Short mmCIF file of C-alpha atoms and ligand atoms in Angstrom, two decimals:
data_model
loop_
_atom_site.label_atom_id
_atom_site.label_comp_id
_atom_site.label_asym_id
_atom_site.label_seq_id
_atom_site.Cartn_x
_atom_site.Cartn_y
_atom_site.Cartn_z
CA UNK W 430 0.13 -0.21 -0.10
CA UNK W 431 1.43 3.14 -1.11
CA UNK W 432 1.46 6.05 1.85
CA UNK W 433 -0.12 8.80 -0.85
CA UNK W 434 -3.42 8.53 -2.04
CA UNK W 435 -3.05 11.72 -3.66
CA UNK W 436 -2.72 11.40 -7.89
CA UNK W 437 0.56 10.81 -9.20
CA UNK W 438 2.09 14.42 -10.06
CA UNK W 439 2.95 15.39 -14.10
CA UNK W 440 6.07 16.14 -14.99
CA UNK W 441 6.39 19.79 -16.44
CA UNK W 442 8.38 18.53 -19.13
CA UNK W 443 10.80 21.40 -18.89
CA UNK W 444 13.95 21.11 -21.35
CA UNK W 445 15.78 21.14 -18.47
CA UNK W 446 19.22 21.35 -19.82
CA UNK W 447 18.39 24.61 -21.68
CA UNK W 448 16.58 25.88 -18.81
CA UNK W 449 20.14 25.38 -16.83
CA UNK W 450 22.27 26.90 -19.94
CA UNK W 451 19.99 30.04 -19.72
CA UNK W 452 19.92 30.25 -15.82
CA UNK W 453 23.46 30.02 -15.48
CA UNK W 454 25.10 32.58 -13.12
CA UNK W 455 27.57 30.87 -10.84
CA UNK W 456 29.45 27.80 -11.09
CA UNK W 457 28.86 25.16 -8.32
CA UNK W 458 31.65 23.68 -6.41
CA UNK W 459 32.09 21.03 -3.79
CA UNK W 460 35.12 20.54 -1.70
CA UNK W 461 36.02 18.01 1.03
CA UNK W 462 38.91 19.03 4.03
CA UNK W 463 41.27 16.44 4.98
CA UNK W 464 44.30 16.68 6.98
CA UNK W 465 45.80 15.51 10.30
CA UNK W 466 43.96 15.53 13.39
CA UNK W 467 44.33 18.95 15.02
CA UNK W 468 45.61 20.35 12.05
CA UNK W 469 43.11 23.07 12.38
CA UNK W 470 40.55 22.13 9.36
CA UNK W 471 37.15 22.54 11.62
CA UNK W 472 38.54 25.94 12.83
CA UNK W 473 39.61 27.42 9.53
CA UNK W 474 36.04 26.27 8.21
CA UNK W 475 34.51 28.13 11.04
CA UNK W 476 36.62 31.35 10.40
CA UNK W 477 35.73 31.29 7.02
CA UNK W 478 32.31 30.95 7.32
CA UNK W 479 32.62 33.84 10.12
CA UNK W 480 34.60 36.05 7.80
CA UNK W 481 32.29 35.72 4.87
CA UNK W 482 29.51 36.68 7.07
CA UNK W 483 27.74 32.95 6.39
CA UNK W 484 27.46 32.78 10.74
CA UNK W 485 27.82 35.68 12.80
CA UNK W 486 29.41 36.93 15.25
CA UNK W 487 27.03 36.83 17.85
CA UNK W 488 26.76 32.88 17.49
CA UNK W 489 30.55 32.52 17.67
CA UNK W 490 30.77 34.60 20.80
CA UNK W 491 27.84 32.21 22.09
CA UNK W 492 29.89 29.41 21.19
CA UNK W 493 32.70 31.07 22.85
CA UNK W 494 30.94 31.62 26.04
CA UNK W 495 30.12 27.77 25.83
CA UNK W 496 34.14 26.51 25.31
CA UNK W 497 35.14 29.25 27.98
CA UNK W 498 32.92 27.08 30.30
CA UNK W 499 35.26 24.21 29.61
CA UNK W 500 38.10 26.15 29.59
CA UNK W 501 38.68 25.73 25.57
CA UNK W 502 37.87 29.25 24.38
CA UNK W 503 39.94 28.56 21.11
CA UNK W 504 37.22 25.78 20.33
CA UNK W 505 34.52 27.92 19.41
CA UNK W 506 35.35 28.48 15.76
CA UNK W 507 35.81 24.65 15.56
CA UNK W 508 32.13 24.46 16.87
CA UNK W 509 30.76 26.53 14.14
CA UNK W 510 30.44 23.22 11.78
CA UNK W 511 29.70 20.78 14.34
CA UNK W 512 26.61 23.41 15.28
CA UNK W 513 25.54 22.91 11.71
CA UNK W 514 25.79 19.35 11.30
CA UNK W 515 23.34 18.88 14.95
CA UNK W 516 20.89 21.21 13.81
CA UNK W 517 20.72 20.07 10.54
CA UNK W 518 20.47 16.33 12.33
CA UNK W 519 16.98 17.39 14.20
CA UNK W 520 15.82 17.58 10.72
CA UNK W 521 12.89 19.76 11.81
CA UNK W 522 13.87 22.41 9.20
CA UNK W 523 16.71 21.82 6.43
CA UNK W 524 18.95 23.99 6.18
CA UNK W 525 21.89 23.28 4.19
CA UNK W 526 22.99 26.78 3.76
CA UNK W 527 25.64 26.88 6.52
CA UNK W 528 28.13 24.58 4.92
CA UNK W 529 27.70 26.59 2.17
CA UNK W 530 29.09 30.29 1.10
CA UNK W 531 29.53 31.75 -2.16
CA UNK W 532 31.65 34.15 -4.12
CA UNK W 533 30.89 36.00 -6.95
CA UNK W 534 31.90 33.54 -9.46
CA UNK W 535 30.94 30.37 -7.64
CA UNK W 536 28.76 28.75 -5.00
CA UNK W 537 30.33 26.33 -2.88
CA UNK W 538 29.64 23.52 -1.03
CA UNK W 539 31.71 22.12 2.03
CA UNK W 540 30.92 18.13 1.87
CA UNK W 541 31.68 17.05 4.82
CA UNK W 542 32.06 18.02 8.68
CA UNK W 543 35.63 18.02 9.36
CA UNK W 544 36.39 16.30 13.07
CA UNK W 545 33.40 13.88 12.59
CA UNK W 546 34.28 11.11 14.64
CA UNK W 547 33.57 8.60 11.71
CA UNK W 548 36.46 10.81 9.85
CA UNK W 549 37.35 8.36 7.32
CA UNK W 550 34.13 6.66 5.79
CA UNK W 551 32.77 10.14 6.22
CA UNK W 552 35.86 11.65 4.04
CA UNK W 553 35.41 8.61 1.29
CA UNK W 554 31.73 10.14 1.17
CA UNK W 555 32.46 13.53 0.96
CA UNK W 556 35.82 12.81 -1.69
CA UNK W 557 33.64 11.05 -4.19
CA UNK W 558 31.54 13.89 -4.69
CA UNK W 559 34.13 16.81 -4.45
CA UNK W 560 35.66 19.02 -7.08
CA UNK W 561 38.51 19.86 -4.85
CA UNK W 562 39.90 19.08 -1.78
CA UNK W 563 41.67 21.43 0.79
CA UNK W 564 44.62 19.56 2.60
CA UNK W 565 45.43 21.35 5.83
CA UNK W 566 48.70 20.99 7.03
CA UNK W 567 50.02 22.18 10.64
CA UNK W 568 52.92 24.18 10.38
CA UNK W 569 54.06 24.50 13.78
CA UNK W 570 57.08 22.58 14.67
CA UNK W 571 57.24 18.93 14.97
CA UNK W 572 53.54 19.00 14.18
CA UNK W 573 54.21 18.86 10.23
CA UNK W 574 56.31 15.51 10.64
CA UNK W 575 54.16 13.76 12.35
CA UNK W 576 51.19 14.56 10.48
CA UNK W 577 53.31 13.42 7.42
CA UNK W 578 53.60 10.28 8.87
CA UNK W 579 49.92 10.10 10.21
CA UNK W 580 46.66 10.88 8.71
CA UNK W 581 48.50 13.20 5.55
CA UNK W 582 49.68 10.61 3.55
CA UNK W 583 46.57 8.15 4.26
CA UNK W 584 44.06 10.86 3.07
CA UNK W 585 46.24 12.10 0.20
CA UNK W 586 45.90 8.70 -0.75
CA UNK W 587 42.60 8.42 -0.33
CA UNK W 588 41.18 11.73 -2.40
CA UNK W 589 43.56 10.92 -5.43
CA UNK W 590 41.80 7.26 -5.07
CA UNK W 591 38.40 9.00 -5.31
CA UNK W 592 39.00 10.80 -8.16
CA UNK W 593 39.64 14.75 -6.56
CA UNK W 594 42.60 15.76 -8.55
CA UNK W 595 42.88 19.48 -7.55
CA UNK W 596 44.12 19.99 -3.93
CA UNK W 597 45.10 23.40 -2.43
CA UNK W 598 47.12 22.80 0.38
CA UNK W 599 46.49 25.17 3.34
CA UNK W 600 49.62 25.46 5.28
CA UNK W 601 47.94 26.74 8.77
CA UNK W 602 48.86 28.27 12.02
CA UNK W 603 51.97 29.80 10.31
CA UNK W 604 51.14 32.39 13.14
CA UNK W 605 52.94 29.87 15.37
CA UNK W 606 56.46 30.20 13.50
CA UNK W 607 56.11 33.78 13.00
CA UNK W 608 55.27 33.35 9.58
CA UNK W 609 58.67 31.87 8.72
CA UNK W 610 58.80 31.86 4.72
CA UNK W 611 61.62 29.42 5.27
CA UNK W 612 59.22 27.19 6.90
CA UNK W 613 56.58 27.56 4.61
CA UNK W 614 58.94 26.55 1.63
CA UNK W 615 60.36 23.41 3.49
CA UNK W 616 56.58 22.30 4.02
CA UNK W 617 55.90 23.51 0.29
CA UNK W 618 58.53 21.29 -0.84
CA UNK W 619 58.39 18.23 0.64
CA UNK W 620 54.58 18.02 0.44
CA UNK W 621 54.56 18.60 -3.01
CA UNK W 622 56.96 16.07 -3.51
CA UNK W 623 54.67 13.74 -1.92
CA UNK W 624 51.70 14.75 -3.63
CA UNK W 625 53.48 13.91 -6.88
CA UNK W 626 54.15 10.96 -5.90
CA UNK W 627 50.88 9.83 -4.76
CA UNK W 628 49.73 11.07 -8.32
CA UNK W 629 48.64 14.24 -8.41
CA UNK W 630 49.66 16.81 -11.04
CA UNK W 631 52.14 19.82 -9.99
CA UNK W 632 49.92 21.97 -12.13
CA UNK W 633 46.99 20.78 -10.09
CA UNK W 634 48.30 21.54 -6.42
CA UNK W 635 48.89 24.79 -4.50
CA UNK W 636 49.80 26.44 -1.53
CA UNK W 637 48.44 28.91 0.93
CA UNK W 638 50.34 30.28 3.76
CA UNK W 639 47.29 30.93 6.40
CA UNK W 640 46.42 31.31 10.04
CA UNK W 641 42.84 29.61 10.54
CA UNK W 642 42.24 30.79 13.82
CA UNK W 643 43.12 34.37 13.13
CA UNK W 644 41.60 34.21 9.60
CA UNK W 645 45.09 35.51 7.80
CA UNK W 646 44.97 34.65 3.74
CA UNK W 647 41.86 33.00 3.98
CA UNK W 648 39.00 35.74 2.92
CA UNK W 649 41.36 38.47 3.75
CA UNK W 650 45.13 39.26 3.64
CA UNK W 651 47.33 38.35 6.66
CA UNK W 652 47.95 42.46 8.05
CA UNK W 653 50.75 40.77 10.30
CA UNK W 654 53.95 42.47 8.77
CA UNK W 655 55.96 39.18 8.81
CA UNK W 656 53.66 37.66 6.77
CA UNK W 657 53.90 40.30 3.77
CA UNK W 658 56.34 38.48 1.86
CA UNK W 659 53.57 36.38 0.51
CA UNK W 660 51.55 37.96 -2.17
CA UNK W 661 49.67 35.15 -3.88
CA UNK W 662 45.92 34.47 -3.82
CA UNK W 663 43.97 33.72 -0.63
CA UNK W 664 42.60 30.61 0.22
CA UNK W 665 39.13 31.67 -1.26
CA UNK W 666 40.71 33.23 -4.15
CA UNK W 667 42.51 30.05 -5.06
CA UNK W 668 39.19 27.76 -5.07
CA UNK W 669 37.57 30.75 -7.04
CA UNK W 670 40.00 30.30 -9.64
CA UNK W 671 39.71 26.61 -9.88
CA UNK W 672 37.36 24.71 -12.23
CA UNK W 673 34.92 21.98 -11.15
CA UNK W 674 35.03 19.01 -12.60
CA UNK W 675 32.73 18.57 -16.07
CA UNK W 676 29.24 17.63 -15.33
CA UNK W 677 27.70 14.72 -16.82
CA UNK W 678 24.77 16.22 -17.34
CA UNK W 679 23.28 14.40 -20.39
CA UNK W 680 23.92 11.05 -18.64
CA UNK W 681 21.01 9.20 -17.03
CA UNK W 682 20.18 10.60 -13.59
CA UNK W 683 22.28 9.13 -10.71
CA UNK W 684 21.92 11.06 -7.24
CA UNK W 685 23.54 9.65 -4.29
CA UNK W 686 21.41 9.90 -0.99
CA UNK W 687 23.12 11.77 1.70
CA UNK W 688 20.79 12.16 4.17
CA UNK W 689 17.25 10.93 4.91
CA UNK W 690 14.42 13.15 6.60
CA UNK W 691 10.99 13.14 7.90
CA UNK W 692 9.75 17.06 7.27
CA UNK W 693 6.31 19.04 7.16
CA UNK W 694 6.36 18.66 3.27
CA UNK W 695 7.11 15.19 2.74
CA UNK W 696 7.43 11.83 5.00
CA UNK W 697 10.25 11.32 2.67
CA UNK W 698 12.95 14.03 2.23
CA UNK W 699 16.35 13.35 0.99
CA UNK W 700 19.70 15.59 0.54
CA UNK W 701 21.96 14.68 -1.58
CA UNK W 702 24.35 15.39 -4.64
CA UNK W 703 23.19 15.16 -8.25
CA UNK W 704 26.06 12.97 -9.71
CA UNK W 705 24.94 13.05 -13.25
CA UNK W 706 21.59 13.75 -15.25
CA UNK W 707 18.79 16.12 -14.30
CA UNK W 708 15.43 15.60 -12.72
CA UNK W 709 12.68 18.41 -12.57
CA UNK W 710 9.05 18.23 -10.37
CA UNK W 711 6.84 15.62 -11.26
CA UNK W 712 9.48 13.52 -12.40
CA UNK W 713 9.06 9.58 -11.64
CA UNK W 714 12.41 8.37 -9.71
CA UNK W 715 13.50 4.58 -9.06
CA UNK W 716 15.08 4.30 -5.96
CA UNK W 717 17.63 1.68 -5.79
CA UNK W 718 18.31 -1.01 -4.24
CA UNK W 719 14.69 -1.21 -2.82
CA UNK W 720 13.38 -0.93 -6.57
CA UNK W 721 10.85 1.27 -5.19
CA UNK W 722 9.58 4.15 -7.53
CA UNK W 723 9.07 7.95 -6.11
CA UNK W 724 7.81 10.69 -7.51
CA UNK W 725 9.15 14.68 -7.12
CA UNK W 726 6.33 16.85 -5.51
CA UNK W 727 9.02 19.66 -4.27
CA UNK W 728 12.76 20.54 -5.08
CA UNK W 729 15.06 23.22 -3.37
CA UNK W 730 18.47 24.17 -4.72
CA UNK W 731 20.89 25.94 -2.42
CA UNK W 732 17.93 26.47 0.06
CA UNK W 733 15.40 28.06 -2.75
CA UNK W 734 12.74 26.02 -4.05
CA UNK W 735 13.24 25.13 -7.73
CA UNK W 736 11.61 23.66 -10.86
CA UNK W 737 14.54 21.24 -11.78
CA UNK W 738 18.12 20.61 -10.73
CA UNK W 739 21.01 19.32 -12.16
CA UNK W 740 24.61 17.28 -12.12
CA UNK W 741 26.71 19.18 -9.54
CA UNK W 742 24.00 20.56 -7.53
CA UNK W 743 23.46 19.58 -3.73
CA UNK W 744 19.55 19.02 -3.82
CA UNK W 745 16.93 18.63 -1.51
CA UNK W 746 14.07 16.38 -2.88
CA UNK W 747 10.46 15.99 -1.43
CA UNK W 748 9.39 12.64 -2.19
CA UNK W 749 6.00 11.48 -2.79
CA UNK W 750 4.29 7.71 -3.33
CA UNK W 751 7.23 5.81 -1.43
CA UNK W 752 7.25 4.71 2.16
CA UNK W 753 9.98 5.85 4.29
CA UNK W 754 11.55 2.27 4.69
CA UNK W 755 12.56 1.83 1.22
CA UNK W 756 14.73 5.22 1.23
CA UNK W 757 18.50 4.93 2.56
CA UNK W 758 21.57 7.05 3.03
CA UNK W 759 23.88 5.53 0.58
CA UNK W 760 21.07 4.68 -1.84
CA UNK W 761 21.05 5.99 -5.28
CA UNK W 762 18.08 8.00 -7.19
CA UNK W 763 18.12 7.51 -10.68
CA UNK W 764 15.99 7.51 -13.98
CA UNK W 765 13.37 4.50 -13.91
CA UNK W 766 14.05 3.97 -17.99
CA UNK W 767 18.18 3.97 -17.07
CA UNK W 768 17.75 2.59 -13.87
CA UNK W 769 21.31 1.76 -12.17
CA UNK W 770 21.84 -2.40 -11.80
CA UNK W 771 22.26 -4.19 -8.73
CA UNK W 772 24.55 -6.45 -7.96
CA UNK W 773 26.59 -8.36 -5.40
CA UNK W 774 29.49 -9.07 -7.31
CA UNK W 775 31.64 -6.81 -9.14
CA UNK W 776 34.92 -6.48 -10.35
CA UNK W 777 37.57 -4.06 -9.95
CA UNK W 778 40.91 -2.07 -10.52
CA UNK W 779 42.35 -1.83 -7.05
CA UNK W 780 45.28 0.05 -5.61
CA UNK W 781 46.63 -1.84 -2.95
CA UNK W 782 47.46 0.45 0.52
CA UNK W 783 48.19 -2.93 2.56
CA UNK W 784 48.16 -6.58 1.66
CA UNK W 785 45.80 -7.86 -0.52
CA UNK W 786 44.25 -11.44 -0.73
CA UNK W 787 40.90 -13.40 -0.14
CA UNK W 788 39.90 -11.96 3.13
CA UNK W 789 36.62 -10.24 4.53
CA UNK W 790 36.60 -6.21 3.62
CA UNK W 791 34.38 -3.15 4.16
CA UNK W 792 33.15 -1.78 1.03
CA UNK W 793 32.71 1.97 0.95
CA UNK W 794 31.14 3.71 -2.15
CA UNK W 795 30.02 7.10 -1.27
CA UNK W 796 27.85 6.94 2.10
CA UNK W 797 27.23 3.12 1.16
CA UNK W 798 29.14 0.69 3.53
CA UNK W 799 28.49 -2.64 2.90
CA UNK W 800 29.91 -5.86 4.25
CA UNK W 801 32.14 -8.13 1.72
CA UNK W 802 35.02 -10.17 0.44
CA UNK W 803 37.55 -10.01 -1.84
CA UNK W 804 36.51 -13.46 -3.31
CA UNK W 805 39.41 -13.56 -6.00
CA UNK W 806 42.63 -12.14 -7.45
CA UNK W 807 42.42 -12.28 -11.45
CA UNK W 808 45.49 -10.62 -12.02
CA UNK W 809 48.73 -7.99 -11.08
CA UNK W 810 48.34 -4.96 -13.58
CA UNK W 811 51.22 -2.76 -14.93
CA UNK W 812 50.68 0.70 -12.89
CA UNK W 813 50.95 2.70 -16.01
CA UNK W 814 49.60 0.84 -18.92
CA UNK W 815 47.11 -1.42 -16.99
CA UNK W 816 48.62 -4.43 -18.76
CA UNK W 817 48.55 -7.85 -16.98
CA UNK W 818 51.60 -8.40 -15.40
CA UNK W 819 51.03 -11.30 -13.40
CA UNK W 820 47.85 -13.77 -13.27
CA UNK W 821 46.31 -14.92 -10.37
CA UNK W 822 48.58 -14.03 -7.56
CA UNK W 823 48.27 -15.54 -3.95
CA UNK W 824 48.57 -12.10 -2.50
CA UNK W 825 49.20 -8.42 -3.63
CA UNK W 826 51.66 -6.31 -2.22
CA UNK W 827 50.78 -2.38 -1.11
CA UNK W 828 51.32 0.13 -3.79
CA UNK W 829 50.68 -2.64 -6.56
CA UNK W 830 47.21 -2.62 -8.73
CA UNK W 831 45.58 -5.18 -9.21
CA UNK W 832 42.01 -6.86 -10.71
CA UNK W 833 40.38 -8.26 -7.91
CA UNK W 834 36.84 -9.80 -7.66
CA UNK W 835 35.09 -8.61 -4.54
CA UNK W 836 31.64 -10.20 -3.31
CA UNK W 837 28.62 -8.28 -1.62
CA UNK W 838 26.44 -9.74 1.28
CA UNK W 839 23.42 -8.28 -0.04
CA UNK W 840 22.94 -6.68 -3.61
CA UNK W 841 23.64 -2.78 -3.86
CA UNK W 842 23.48 -0.31 -7.11
CA UNK W 843 26.38 -0.74 -8.90
CA UNK W 844 27.61 0.48 -12.22
CA UNK W 845 31.22 0.75 -13.77
CA UNK W 846 33.28 3.73 -13.25
CA UNK W 847 32.04 4.26 -9.64
CA UNK W 848 34.94 4.48 -7.51
CA UNK W 849 35.13 2.22 -4.15
CA UNK W 850 37.23 1.97 -0.87
CA UNK W 851 37.99 -1.11 0.74
CA UNK W 852 38.53 -1.36 4.70
CA UNK W 853 39.28 -3.91 6.93
CA UNK W 854 39.84 -3.30 10.64
CA UNK W 855 39.30 0.16 10.27
CA UNK W 856 42.42 0.64 8.12
CA UNK W 857 42.52 1.52 4.21
CA UNK W 858 43.26 -1.32 2.53
CA UNK W 859 42.60 -0.28 -1.35
CA UNK W 860 40.80 2.11 -3.52
CA UNK W 861 40.03 2.20 -7.21
CA UNK W 862 37.30 1.81 -9.59
CA UNK W 863 34.33 -0.67 -10.90
CA UNK W 864 35.07 -2.24 -14.52
P1 LIG Z 1817 40.46 19.65 13.24
O1 LIG Z 1817 40.70 18.55 14.59
O2 LIG Z 1817 41.92 19.54 11.87
O3 LIG Z 1817 39.55 20.20 12.83
O4 LIG Z 1817 41.27 20.85 14.47
P2 LIG Z 1817 40.71 22.24 15.31
O5 LIG Z 1817 40.42 23.10 14.26
O6 LIG Z 1817 39.90 21.36 16.25
O7 LIG Z 1817 42.22 22.80 15.84
C1 LIG Z 1817 42.92 21.95 16.46
C2 LIG Z 1817 43.62 23.11 17.41
O8 LIG Z 1817 44.68 23.93 16.92
C3 LIG Z 1817 42.83 23.47 18.08
O9 LIG Z 1817 43.41 23.99 19.73
C4 LIG Z 1817 42.78 25.36 17.58
O10 LIG Z 1817 42.52 26.47 18.49
C5 LIG Z 1817 44.12 25.34 16.91
N1 LIG Z 1817 44.31 26.01 15.82
C6 LIG Z 1817 43.33 25.67 14.53
N2 LIG Z 1817 44.07 26.57 13.83
C7 LIG Z 1817 45.25 27.25 14.48
C8 LIG Z 1817 46.19 28.18 13.77
O11 LIG Z 1817 45.96 28.94 12.89
N3 LIG Z 1817 47.07 29.20 14.53
C9 LIG Z 1817 46.94 28.28 15.93
N4 LIG Z 1817 47.94 29.00 16.90
N5 LIG Z 1817 46.44 27.32 16.48
C10 LIG Z 1817 45.55 27.11 15.71
#
């Protein structure tokens, strides 16, 4: 039985792509913020939102008073993003504005809340939808060195494996080293070295010396005389001059569900990004893996009601004619005429982060997590040409590329070209592309 008895909505049959061409005044771009714990990711994003007036000083002052109670007033900025996600999770109103900011040219979405407990799965989900990454490095003495050995490397490998090719490195906390240009250059050299080794092209990597805490070189230039040697772009200017990935506007509709809410408008309201294609009010949709149909009752793009939405946009859809149990985080909403297939086995070309052999793994694809198993290793491949160098190896060593067969415990929506990460015991063991 369907929960809605209302007549089925009718699509307005708009030519969405030409509507989009007509309306296009700003780019949409999304980015993830990665880097070692305590590098200053949350503080930087809080400060950015404050300086761009997305959040007001009153909110930060209120957070600062709360932070002072526990003796950590410097945490106020870091709490800006946390507070937003908490408000969102209450799901009463959907306000996604606060993880978003605009420049004259671009509407930006910060894709995940840094500092989330479950950071890596969250980051994988964010990176799978990101146009760029901001890699935050703590420049203070000792911290940079331990960060490089720590999560900086894993995060860089992960974002590269998820298809992110543009990285802006924010060399942070330069206030703690008196804005030493020498320190900045030392870090720049080392980080560019290992980013190229990770597969990033030099032309897609840039470095900005910043202090997230004080807001130097984020939105406005540092007024500290010691920082006057830097005359390059600010972090926001660097983001603004980056070209987002090409959008698959003409491909069949694919939208990844990031959040599901019950709202006044609909018992099934979803938030997510349109990865490919377009949709409009009244459209029939198919939700995978449940295979249930739904209809678009209304749409919000960037918090404004909209008649349609296209690939690259983060949207809220109020759905009708579907039960809440049929829509879950990690699902894919698609065009019923060209649905994404479901499968419980896939073949992938994987870059090994660790030793791989037939073993249990957690499979992450965007927001989807599923239990699975490496069933077989078909071949080791040449890293550059992709040619088979060895058939049916027993084991794959770290840094090798291999073709592997993975079996899942349940059917999930899968198609070639998706990026998947395999984890085991809380560690990333491989990442790559579905074939
Ligand atoms: P995250 O784990 O990467 O999100 O890091 P946080 O944003 O929580 O910051 C960790 C600590 O570094 C906090 O105590 C911040 O106040 C401090 N911090 C962050 N940015 C700066 C900075 O630019 N300068 C200084 N001196 N401290 C900073």
